[in-house]
């Protein structure tokens, strides 16, 4: 993995190399010399700037001088701080890292690649960051709809989970979710569910990037007997997976401040601090939660969490629909990553999160689908569109949350909110190569006056053509390459029919 410290080194090496290459002729023998220069500067960057880095982790070119991948596009929407869009562009990728980004003609003159993704009618952009989901809940899609959060959770979801969820359920459900997310251009997600080792194994093999929460909850759950047991099991999970795969970040997932008491929340934070692990938690999702917190602690949810120093460490807070005016500055100051889940919030009628207000206050805000049982899919394009529309209608202001702000939430803003802003979220030299190509072939893209407007208000998951994570192609021209589609489809269908039969039998009792 490329450590944060390597990024500037690569950037420096890339710039220096470009300066040198300007003065070198091209072709034949000189091409070989050019590659020597590339390798030389990359080596310098490693030796000089990252002591202790494993040599095997360095982004060096293949033996024959070819790099791994060139990704081309009619337009490259970088989502960098300047909002740069490159026409007729290309990205050079090797060892999972973006080596260079620029005009396709320049990139192809400079690099030769083992694999090239062609860019005709393709818009290249960073992969989408689904910052809050419960992936395996794809298998509970449609099991209970049209209910309010607390009734839905306590009378349907929690009992169904205790009855049906085991490691096999999680494996199949997570694979199904990963297939759907790859298909839709999601390259990173933050998961919170049970049997995290199984989730990690699925991520390891399918090639996505994920922060995987070991769920902590003070009730009998599918994989633990209560809060203490789930914290102990979470520690085991962190110890097994920390540093094992650079695409997988094991974290703690305390469910919420109405399913854990103050001591249990503090104990979870203490364990997270010990291992330097982030935390993902539901915060201020419903008026019930806020009122419950008020009744129990005399404080609203965020005030309560702040009062027990819960934000002393990286925190990803899902929903945050009902923050008070006093609480929003706490989120900004404590660098809490807020995750907006517009579809779930609308479906459960939980409320409209004050996203525009939080962004204005400097809060880091990303976007997520929530689980497929409250959405009912994992389509980030739909989340983008609904995020914009929900703010506009909520504030009765069409200027609220424009397309550019939403696209940021789904890419660079989301990456920042989950603590990966230095590694992913934008297409820049030195960052990990998490890249998607969106096809602009469909008639619904004609005409194209404004690319960003189309990406947010027109494009959907069916338009995603290719998906690259960490430099590896997971989907090419619509074909998911890292998951056996037929197997997952049949396993999920078979398991779902068993759940359906058990539910039908129970309803007849
Ligand atoms: Zn959730």
CSV table of C-alpha atoms in Angstrom, one decimal, residues 128-134 141 180-181 184 186 188 319 321 339-348 351 353 355 365-392 401-403 405-411 455-461:
chain,number,residue,atom,x,y,z
A,128,UNK,CA,-18.0,6.3,-5.8
A,129,UNK,CA,-17.7,6.1,-2.0
A,130,UNK,CA,-20.8,4.5,-0.4
A,131,UNK,CA,-20.0,5.7,3.1
A,132,UNK,CA,-22.7,3.8,5.0
A,133,UNK,CA,-24.3,0.5,4.2
A,134,UNK,CA,-25.1,-2.9,5.7
A,141,UNK,CA,-34.4,-6.6,0.5
A,180,UNK,CA,-24.3,-4.7,-7.3
A,181,UNK,CA,-21.9,-2.1,-6.1
A,184,UNK,CA,-22.9,0.6,-10.2
A,186,UNK,CA,-19.0,2.0,-6.2
A,188,UNK,CA,-15.3,1.9,-1.6
A,319,UNK,CA,-27.6,10.0,9.1
A,321,UNK,CA,-30.9,14.1,10.6
A,339,UNK,CA,-23.0,10.3,6.0
A,340,UNK,CA,-26.2,11.3,4.3
A,341,UNK,CA,-28.6,8.5,3.3
A,342,UNK,CA,-31.4,10.3,1.5
A,343,UNK,CA,-33.3,7.3,0.1
A,344,UNK,CA,-33.4,5.5,3.5
A,345,UNK,CA,-34.3,8.7,5.3
A,346,UNK,CA,-37.2,9.3,2.9
A,347,UNK,CA,-38.4,5.6,2.9
A,348,UNK,CA,-38.5,5.4,6.7
A,351,UNK,CA,-36.6,13.3,8.2
A,353,UNK,CA,-30.9,16.0,7.2
A,355,UNK,CA,-26.9,18.8,4.7
A,365,UNK,CA,-20.2,15.1,4.5
A,366,UNK,CA,-20.4,11.9,2.4
A,367,UNK,CA,-23.2,9.9,0.9
A,368,UNK,CA,-24.4,6.4,1.5
A,369,UNK,CA,-27.2,4.0,0.5
A,370,UNK,CA,-27.8,2.5,4.0
A,371,UNK,CA,-28.7,-1.2,3.8
A,372,UNK,CA,-30.8,-2.7,1.0
A,373,UNK,CA,-33.7,-3.4,3.4
A,374,UNK,CA,-34.3,0.3,3.8
A,375,UNK,CA,-33.5,1.6,0.3
A,376,UNK,CA,-34.0,-1.0,-1.4
A,377,UNK,CA,-30.9,-1.0,-3.6
A,378,UNK,CA,-27.3,0.1,-3.4
A,379,UNK,CA,-27.4,2.6,-6.3
A,380,UNK,CA,-25.3,5.6,-5.5
A,381,UNK,CA,-26.5,7.5,-8.6
A,382,UNK,CA,-30.0,7.5,-7.2
A,383,UNK,CA,-28.5,8.7,-3.8
A,384,UNK,CA,-26.8,11.6,-5.6
A,385,UNK,CA,-30.0,12.7,-7.4
A,386,UNK,CA,-32.2,12.4,-4.3
A,387,UNK,CA,-29.6,14.2,-2.0
A,388,UNK,CA,-29.9,17.2,-4.3
A,389,UNK,CA,-33.7,17.1,-4.6
A,390,UNK,CA,-34.3,16.5,-0.9
A,391,UNK,CA,-32.3,19.6,0.1
A,392,UNK,CA,-34.0,21.7,-2.5
A,401,UNK,CA,-27.0,21.6,-2.8
A,402,UNK,CA,-26.0,22.0,-6.5
A,403,UNK,CA,-24.8,19.1,-8.7
A,405,UNK,CA,-21.5,19.6,-4.3
A,406,UNK,CA,-23.4,16.3,-4.6
A,407,UNK,CA,-20.8,14.8,-6.8
A,408,UNK,CA,-18.2,15.8,-4.3
A,409,UNK,CA,-20.1,14.1,-1.5
A,410,UNK,CA,-20.1,10.9,-3.5
A,411,UNK,CA,-16.4,11.0,-4.3
A,455,UNK,CA,-23.4,12.7,-14.0
A,456,UNK,CA,-25.7,13.8,-11.1
A,457,UNK,CA,-29.1,14.2,-12.8
A,458,UNK,CA,-29.0,11.8,-15.7
A,459,UNK,CA,-26.5,8.9,-15.4
A,460,UNK,CA,-27.5,5.8,-13.6
A,461,UNK,CA,-25.8,2.5,-12.5
